[in-house]
CSV table of C-alpha atoms and ligand atoms in Angstrom, one decimal:
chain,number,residue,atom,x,y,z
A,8,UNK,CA,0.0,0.0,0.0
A,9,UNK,CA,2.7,2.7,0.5
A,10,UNK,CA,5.7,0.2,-0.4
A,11,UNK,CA,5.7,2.8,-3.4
A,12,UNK,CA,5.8,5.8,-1.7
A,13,UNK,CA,8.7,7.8,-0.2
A,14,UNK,CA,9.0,7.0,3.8
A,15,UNK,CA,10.7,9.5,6.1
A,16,UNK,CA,9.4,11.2,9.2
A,17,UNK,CA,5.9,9.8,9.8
A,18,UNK,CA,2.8,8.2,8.3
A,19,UNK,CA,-0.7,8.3,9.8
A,20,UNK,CA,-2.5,5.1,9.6
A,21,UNK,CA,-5.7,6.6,11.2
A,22,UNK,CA,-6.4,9.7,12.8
A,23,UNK,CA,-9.9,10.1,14.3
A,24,UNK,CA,-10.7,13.7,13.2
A,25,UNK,CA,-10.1,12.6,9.7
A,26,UNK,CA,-13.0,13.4,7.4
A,27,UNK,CA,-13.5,9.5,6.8
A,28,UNK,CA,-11.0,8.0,9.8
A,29,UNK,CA,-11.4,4.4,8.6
A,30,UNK,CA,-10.9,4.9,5.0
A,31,UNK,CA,-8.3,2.0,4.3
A,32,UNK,CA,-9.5,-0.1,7.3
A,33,UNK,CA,-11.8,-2.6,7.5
A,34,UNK,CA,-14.2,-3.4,10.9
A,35,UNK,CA,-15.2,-6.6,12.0
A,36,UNK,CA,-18.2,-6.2,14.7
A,37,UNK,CA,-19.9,-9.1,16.6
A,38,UNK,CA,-22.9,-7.5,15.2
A,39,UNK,CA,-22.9,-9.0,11.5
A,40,UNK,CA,-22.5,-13.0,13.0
A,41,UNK,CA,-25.6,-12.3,15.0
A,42,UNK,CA,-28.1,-10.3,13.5
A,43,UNK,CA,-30.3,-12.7,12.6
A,44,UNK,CA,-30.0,-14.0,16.3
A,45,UNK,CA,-31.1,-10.8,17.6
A,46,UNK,CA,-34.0,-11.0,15.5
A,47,UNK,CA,-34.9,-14.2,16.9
A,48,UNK,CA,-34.3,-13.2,21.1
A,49,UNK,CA,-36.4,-10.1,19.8
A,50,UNK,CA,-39.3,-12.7,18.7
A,51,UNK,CA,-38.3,-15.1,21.6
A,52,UNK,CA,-39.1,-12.1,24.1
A,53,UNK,CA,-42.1,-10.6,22.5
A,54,UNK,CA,-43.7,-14.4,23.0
A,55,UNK,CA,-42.1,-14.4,26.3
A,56,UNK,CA,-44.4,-11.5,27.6
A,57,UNK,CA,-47.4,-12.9,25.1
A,58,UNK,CA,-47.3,-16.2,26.9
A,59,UNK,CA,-49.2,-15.1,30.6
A,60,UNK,CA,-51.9,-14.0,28.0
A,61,UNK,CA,-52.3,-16.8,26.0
A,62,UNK,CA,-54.2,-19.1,28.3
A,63,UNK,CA,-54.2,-21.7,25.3
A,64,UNK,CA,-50.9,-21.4,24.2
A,65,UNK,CA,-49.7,-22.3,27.8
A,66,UNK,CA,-52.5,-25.3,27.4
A,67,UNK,CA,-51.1,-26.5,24.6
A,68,UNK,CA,-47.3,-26.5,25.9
A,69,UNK,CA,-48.3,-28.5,29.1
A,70,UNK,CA,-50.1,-30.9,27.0
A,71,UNK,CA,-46.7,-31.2,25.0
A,72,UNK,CA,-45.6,-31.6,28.4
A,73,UNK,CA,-43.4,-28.8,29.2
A,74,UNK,CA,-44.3,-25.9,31.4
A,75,UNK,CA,-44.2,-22.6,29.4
A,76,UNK,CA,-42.2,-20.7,31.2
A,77,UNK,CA,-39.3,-23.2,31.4
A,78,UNK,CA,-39.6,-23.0,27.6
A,79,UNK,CA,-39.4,-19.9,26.8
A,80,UNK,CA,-37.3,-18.9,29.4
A,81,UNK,CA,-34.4,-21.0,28.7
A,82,UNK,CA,-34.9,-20.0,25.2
A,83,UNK,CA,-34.2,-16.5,26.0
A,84,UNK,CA,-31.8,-16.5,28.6
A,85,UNK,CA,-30.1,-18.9,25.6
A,86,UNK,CA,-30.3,-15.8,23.0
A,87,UNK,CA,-29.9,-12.9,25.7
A,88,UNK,CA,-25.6,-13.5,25.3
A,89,UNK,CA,-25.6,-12.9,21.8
A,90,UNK,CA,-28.7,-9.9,22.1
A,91,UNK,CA,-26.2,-8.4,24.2
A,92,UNK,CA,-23.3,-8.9,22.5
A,93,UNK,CA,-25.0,-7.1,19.1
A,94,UNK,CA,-25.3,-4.5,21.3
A,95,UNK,CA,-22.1,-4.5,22.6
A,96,UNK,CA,-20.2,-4.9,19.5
A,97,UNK,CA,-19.8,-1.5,17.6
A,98,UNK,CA,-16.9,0.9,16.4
A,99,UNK,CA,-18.1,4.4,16.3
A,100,UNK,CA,-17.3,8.1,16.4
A,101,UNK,CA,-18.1,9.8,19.7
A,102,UNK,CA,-16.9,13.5,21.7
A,103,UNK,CA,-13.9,12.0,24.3
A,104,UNK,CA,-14.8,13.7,27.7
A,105,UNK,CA,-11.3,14.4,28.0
A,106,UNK,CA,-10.3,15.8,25.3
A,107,UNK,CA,-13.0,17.1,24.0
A,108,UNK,CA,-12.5,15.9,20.8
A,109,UNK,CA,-14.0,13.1,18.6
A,110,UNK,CA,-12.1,9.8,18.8
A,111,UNK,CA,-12.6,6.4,17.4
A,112,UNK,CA,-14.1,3.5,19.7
A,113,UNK,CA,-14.5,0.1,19.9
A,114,UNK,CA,-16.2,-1.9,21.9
A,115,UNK,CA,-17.5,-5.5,22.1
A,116,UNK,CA,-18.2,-8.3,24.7
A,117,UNK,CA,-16.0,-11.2,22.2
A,118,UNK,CA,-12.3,-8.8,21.8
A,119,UNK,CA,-11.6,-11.5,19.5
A,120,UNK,CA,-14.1,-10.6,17.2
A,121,UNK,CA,-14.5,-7.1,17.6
A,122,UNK,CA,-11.9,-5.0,15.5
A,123,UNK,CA,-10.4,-3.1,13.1
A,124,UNK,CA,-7.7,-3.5,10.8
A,125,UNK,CA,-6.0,-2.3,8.0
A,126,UNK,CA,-5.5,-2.4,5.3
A,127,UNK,CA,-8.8,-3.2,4.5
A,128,UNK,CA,-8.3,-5.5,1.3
A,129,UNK,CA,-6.9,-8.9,3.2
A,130,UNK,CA,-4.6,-9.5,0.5
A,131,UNK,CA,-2.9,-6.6,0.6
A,132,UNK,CA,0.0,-4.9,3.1
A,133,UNK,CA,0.6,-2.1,4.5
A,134,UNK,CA,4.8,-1.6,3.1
A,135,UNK,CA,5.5,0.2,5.7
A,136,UNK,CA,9.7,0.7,6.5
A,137,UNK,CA,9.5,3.0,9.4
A,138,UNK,CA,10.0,1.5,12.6
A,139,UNK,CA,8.3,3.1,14.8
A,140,UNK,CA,4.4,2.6,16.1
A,141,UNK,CA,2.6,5.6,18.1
A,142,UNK,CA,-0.8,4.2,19.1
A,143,UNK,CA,-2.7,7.2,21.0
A,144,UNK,CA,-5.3,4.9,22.7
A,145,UNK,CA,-7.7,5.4,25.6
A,146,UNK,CA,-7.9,3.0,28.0
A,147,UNK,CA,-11.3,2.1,29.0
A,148,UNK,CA,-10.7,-0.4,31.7
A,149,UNK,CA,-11.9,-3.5,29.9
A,150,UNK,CA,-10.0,-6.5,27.9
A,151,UNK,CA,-7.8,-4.9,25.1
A,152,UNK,CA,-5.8,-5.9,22.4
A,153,UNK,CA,-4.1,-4.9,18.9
A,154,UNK,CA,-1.7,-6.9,16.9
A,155,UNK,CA,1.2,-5.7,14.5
A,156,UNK,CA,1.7,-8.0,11.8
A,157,UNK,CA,6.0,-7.7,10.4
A,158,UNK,CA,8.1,-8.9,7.6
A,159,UNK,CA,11.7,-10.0,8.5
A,160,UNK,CA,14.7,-10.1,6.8
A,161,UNK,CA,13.9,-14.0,6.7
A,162,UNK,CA,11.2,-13.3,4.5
A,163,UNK,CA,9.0,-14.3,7.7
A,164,UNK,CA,6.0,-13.0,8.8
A,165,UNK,CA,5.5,-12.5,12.1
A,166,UNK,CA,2.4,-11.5,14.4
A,167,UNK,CA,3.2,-9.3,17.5
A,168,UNK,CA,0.0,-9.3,20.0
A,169,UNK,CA,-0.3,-7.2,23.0
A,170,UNK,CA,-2.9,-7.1,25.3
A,171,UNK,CA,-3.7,-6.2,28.8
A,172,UNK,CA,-5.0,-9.7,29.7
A,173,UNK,CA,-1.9,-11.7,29.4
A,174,UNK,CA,0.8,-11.4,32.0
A,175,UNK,CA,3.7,-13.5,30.5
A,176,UNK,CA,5.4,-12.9,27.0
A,177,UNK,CA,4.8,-16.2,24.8
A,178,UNK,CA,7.4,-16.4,21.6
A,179,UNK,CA,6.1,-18.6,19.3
A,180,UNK,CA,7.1,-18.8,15.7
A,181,UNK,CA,4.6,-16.9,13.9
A,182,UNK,CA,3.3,-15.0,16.2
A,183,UNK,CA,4.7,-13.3,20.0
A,184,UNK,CA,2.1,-12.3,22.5
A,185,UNK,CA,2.7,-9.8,25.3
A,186,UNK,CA,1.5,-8.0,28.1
A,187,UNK,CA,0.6,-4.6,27.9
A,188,UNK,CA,-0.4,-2.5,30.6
A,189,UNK,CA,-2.3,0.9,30.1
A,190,UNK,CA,-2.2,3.8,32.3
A,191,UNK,CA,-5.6,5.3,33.2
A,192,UNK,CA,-6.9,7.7,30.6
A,193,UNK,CA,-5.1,8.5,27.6
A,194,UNK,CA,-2.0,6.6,26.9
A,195,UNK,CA,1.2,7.0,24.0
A,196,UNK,CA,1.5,3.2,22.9
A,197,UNK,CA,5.3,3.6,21.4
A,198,UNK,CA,6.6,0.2,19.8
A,199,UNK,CA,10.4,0.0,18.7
A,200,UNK,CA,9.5,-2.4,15.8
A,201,UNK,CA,13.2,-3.6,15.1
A,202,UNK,CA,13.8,-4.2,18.8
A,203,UNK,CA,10.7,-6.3,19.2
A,204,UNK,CA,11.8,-8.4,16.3
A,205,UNK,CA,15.4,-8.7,17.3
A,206,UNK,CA,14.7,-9.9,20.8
A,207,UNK,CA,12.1,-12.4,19.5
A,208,UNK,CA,13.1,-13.8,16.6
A,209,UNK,CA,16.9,-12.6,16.6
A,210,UNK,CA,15.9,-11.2,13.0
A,211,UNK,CA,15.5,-8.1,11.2
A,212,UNK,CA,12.3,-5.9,10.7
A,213,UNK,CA,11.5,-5.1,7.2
A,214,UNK,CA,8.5,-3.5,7.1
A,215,UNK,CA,4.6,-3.3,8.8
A,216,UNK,CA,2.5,-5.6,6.9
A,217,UNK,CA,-1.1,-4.9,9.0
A,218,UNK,CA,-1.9,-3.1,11.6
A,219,UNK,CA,-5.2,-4.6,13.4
A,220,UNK,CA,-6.9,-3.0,16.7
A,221,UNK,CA,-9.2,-4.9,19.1
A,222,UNK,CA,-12.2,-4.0,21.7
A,223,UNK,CA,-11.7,-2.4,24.0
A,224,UNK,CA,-10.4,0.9,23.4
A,225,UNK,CA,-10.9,4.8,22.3
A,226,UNK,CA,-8.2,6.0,19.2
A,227,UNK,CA,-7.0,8.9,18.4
A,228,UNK,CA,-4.1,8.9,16.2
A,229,UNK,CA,-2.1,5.3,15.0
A,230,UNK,CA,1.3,6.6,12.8
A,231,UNK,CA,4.7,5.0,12.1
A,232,UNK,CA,7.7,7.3,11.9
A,233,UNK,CA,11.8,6.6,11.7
A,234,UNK,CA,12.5,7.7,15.1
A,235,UNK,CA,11.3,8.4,18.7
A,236,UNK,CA,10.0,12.4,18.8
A,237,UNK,CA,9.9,14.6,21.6
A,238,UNK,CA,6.7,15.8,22.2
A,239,UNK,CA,7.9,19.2,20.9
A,240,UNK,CA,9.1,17.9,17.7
A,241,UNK,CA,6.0,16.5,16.9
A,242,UNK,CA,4.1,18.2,14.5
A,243,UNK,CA,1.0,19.9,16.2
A,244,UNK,CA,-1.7,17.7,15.0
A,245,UNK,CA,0.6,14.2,16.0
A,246,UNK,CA,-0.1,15.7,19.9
A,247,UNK,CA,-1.9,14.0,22.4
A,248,UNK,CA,-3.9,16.7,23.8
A,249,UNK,CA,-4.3,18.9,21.1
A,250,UNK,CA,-7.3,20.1,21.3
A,251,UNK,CA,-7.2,20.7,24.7
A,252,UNK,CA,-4.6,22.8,24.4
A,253,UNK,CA,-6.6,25.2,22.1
A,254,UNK,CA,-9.4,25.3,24.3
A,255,UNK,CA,-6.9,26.7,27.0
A,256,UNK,CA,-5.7,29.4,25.1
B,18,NAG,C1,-7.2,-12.8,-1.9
B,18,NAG,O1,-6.4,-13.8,-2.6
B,18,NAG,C2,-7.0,-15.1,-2.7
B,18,NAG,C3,-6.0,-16.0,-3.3
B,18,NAG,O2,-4.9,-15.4,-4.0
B,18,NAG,C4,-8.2,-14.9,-3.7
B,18,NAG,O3,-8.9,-16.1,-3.9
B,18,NAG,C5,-9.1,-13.9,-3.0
B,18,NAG,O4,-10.2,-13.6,-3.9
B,18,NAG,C6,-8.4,-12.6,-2.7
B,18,NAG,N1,-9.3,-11.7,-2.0
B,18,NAG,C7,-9.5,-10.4,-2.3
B,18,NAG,C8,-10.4,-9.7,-1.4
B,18,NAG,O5,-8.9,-9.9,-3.2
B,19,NAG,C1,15.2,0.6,18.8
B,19,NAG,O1,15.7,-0.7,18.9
B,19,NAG,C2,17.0,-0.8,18.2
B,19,NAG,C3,17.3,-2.3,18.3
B,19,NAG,O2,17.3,-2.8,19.5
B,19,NAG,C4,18.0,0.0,19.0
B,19,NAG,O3,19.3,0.0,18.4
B,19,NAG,C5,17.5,1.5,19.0
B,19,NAG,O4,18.4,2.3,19.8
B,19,NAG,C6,16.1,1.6,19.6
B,19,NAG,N1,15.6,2.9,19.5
B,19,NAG,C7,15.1,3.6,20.5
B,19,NAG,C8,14.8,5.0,20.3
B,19,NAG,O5,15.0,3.1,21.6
């Protein structure tokens, strides 16, 4: 995707006050696998409450032999854990309290299933040399995740996952998960790329191949650039607290 294009300083992946933040990302929501679920707890429920009115319906269950509120009820209580999760599972643009600013969220019950990722095409990669990642991320207090996919100088790709649910770093061959832990509020992931791939694999980073975020979490800004910045280096709009800062002056 930018394997083409010139690479110094930084490159944004995603920044939230974009006009169109998720342009070459794709979102996977819980919602999708359970729609048609939802429809059913929906129907499940309605009969649920129809059922203390319907003398005959509740005839005609016992003499099937089964009482109709154990029926029903299990059927719903069954479907409420995926109601729920469609509920749960959605990225969306909302104000942040703190800094008054829109910002990117995503939430969902299943972190697994709940994300975004980019680029958005599956077959394609990001070609990105820099090796630095800046992940501006709010931390919501729940299970949270992202994963940095790599190309070494093996020709090998390799998976990097962090999350804050995992105590122990596990190195396997494809793929390294780690612990990460988040401050409270608003938090500067920084990721020294080539040092994560030398101490796991003893290897080389090439480049970013895909960049994928999980549930739980708020974004701001996700960029790669060739070096650590001082937050006075950093271009004005690469800030945390940007606009913040404008509101105080
Ligand atoms: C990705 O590549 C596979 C195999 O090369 C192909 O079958 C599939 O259609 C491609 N998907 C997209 C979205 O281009
Ligand atoms: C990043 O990691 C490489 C390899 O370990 C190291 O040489 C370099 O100094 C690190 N850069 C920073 C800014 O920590």
């Amino acid at each position: 995707m930018f394997k083409n294009t010139f690479q110094s300083g930084f490159l944004s992946i995603l920044y939230s006050l974009g006009t169109k933040p998720l342009q070459i990302w794709d979102k996977e929501v819980y919602i999708a696998a359970t729609y048609a679920r939802s429809i059913l707890s929906y129907v499940a429920a309605m009969l649920y409450v129809e059922v203390h009115l319907l003398v005959s319906f509740h005839l005609w269950l016992v003499s099937h032999m089964c009482s109709p509120d154990i029926f029903l009820k299990s059927w719903v209580d069954g479907d409420k854990q995926n109601f729920f999760a469609v509920v749960n599972g959605q990225v969306r643009r909302l104000q942040d309290e703190d800094i008054q600013s829109n910002v990117l969220e995503i939430i969902g019950s299943n972190v697994q299933s709940t994300y975004i990722t980019c680029p958005a095409d599956p077959n394609a990669t990001l070609g990105i040399k820099l090796s630095f990642l800046v992940m501006i991320v709010k931390n919501l207090k729940k299970y949270f995740s992202f994963e940095i996919q790599i190309l070494d100088d093996k020709n090998v790709r390799r998976r990097f996952r962090a999350s804050n649910f995992q105590s122990v770093t596990r190195v396997k061959p494809f793929i390294c998960t780690m612990p990460i832990s988040l401050e409270d509020g608003w938090n500067n992931i920084q990721l020294n790329l080539t040092d994560l791939t030398r101490r796991a694999y003893g290897t080389n980073y090439v480049e970013t191949l895909r960049v994928q975020v999980h549930a739980n979490c708020r974004l701001r800004r996700i960029y790669f650039s060739d070096r650590l910045y001082s937050e006075e280096e950093l271009p004005p709009e690469l800030k945390l607290y940007l606009p913040m800062q404008k509101h105080n002056t």
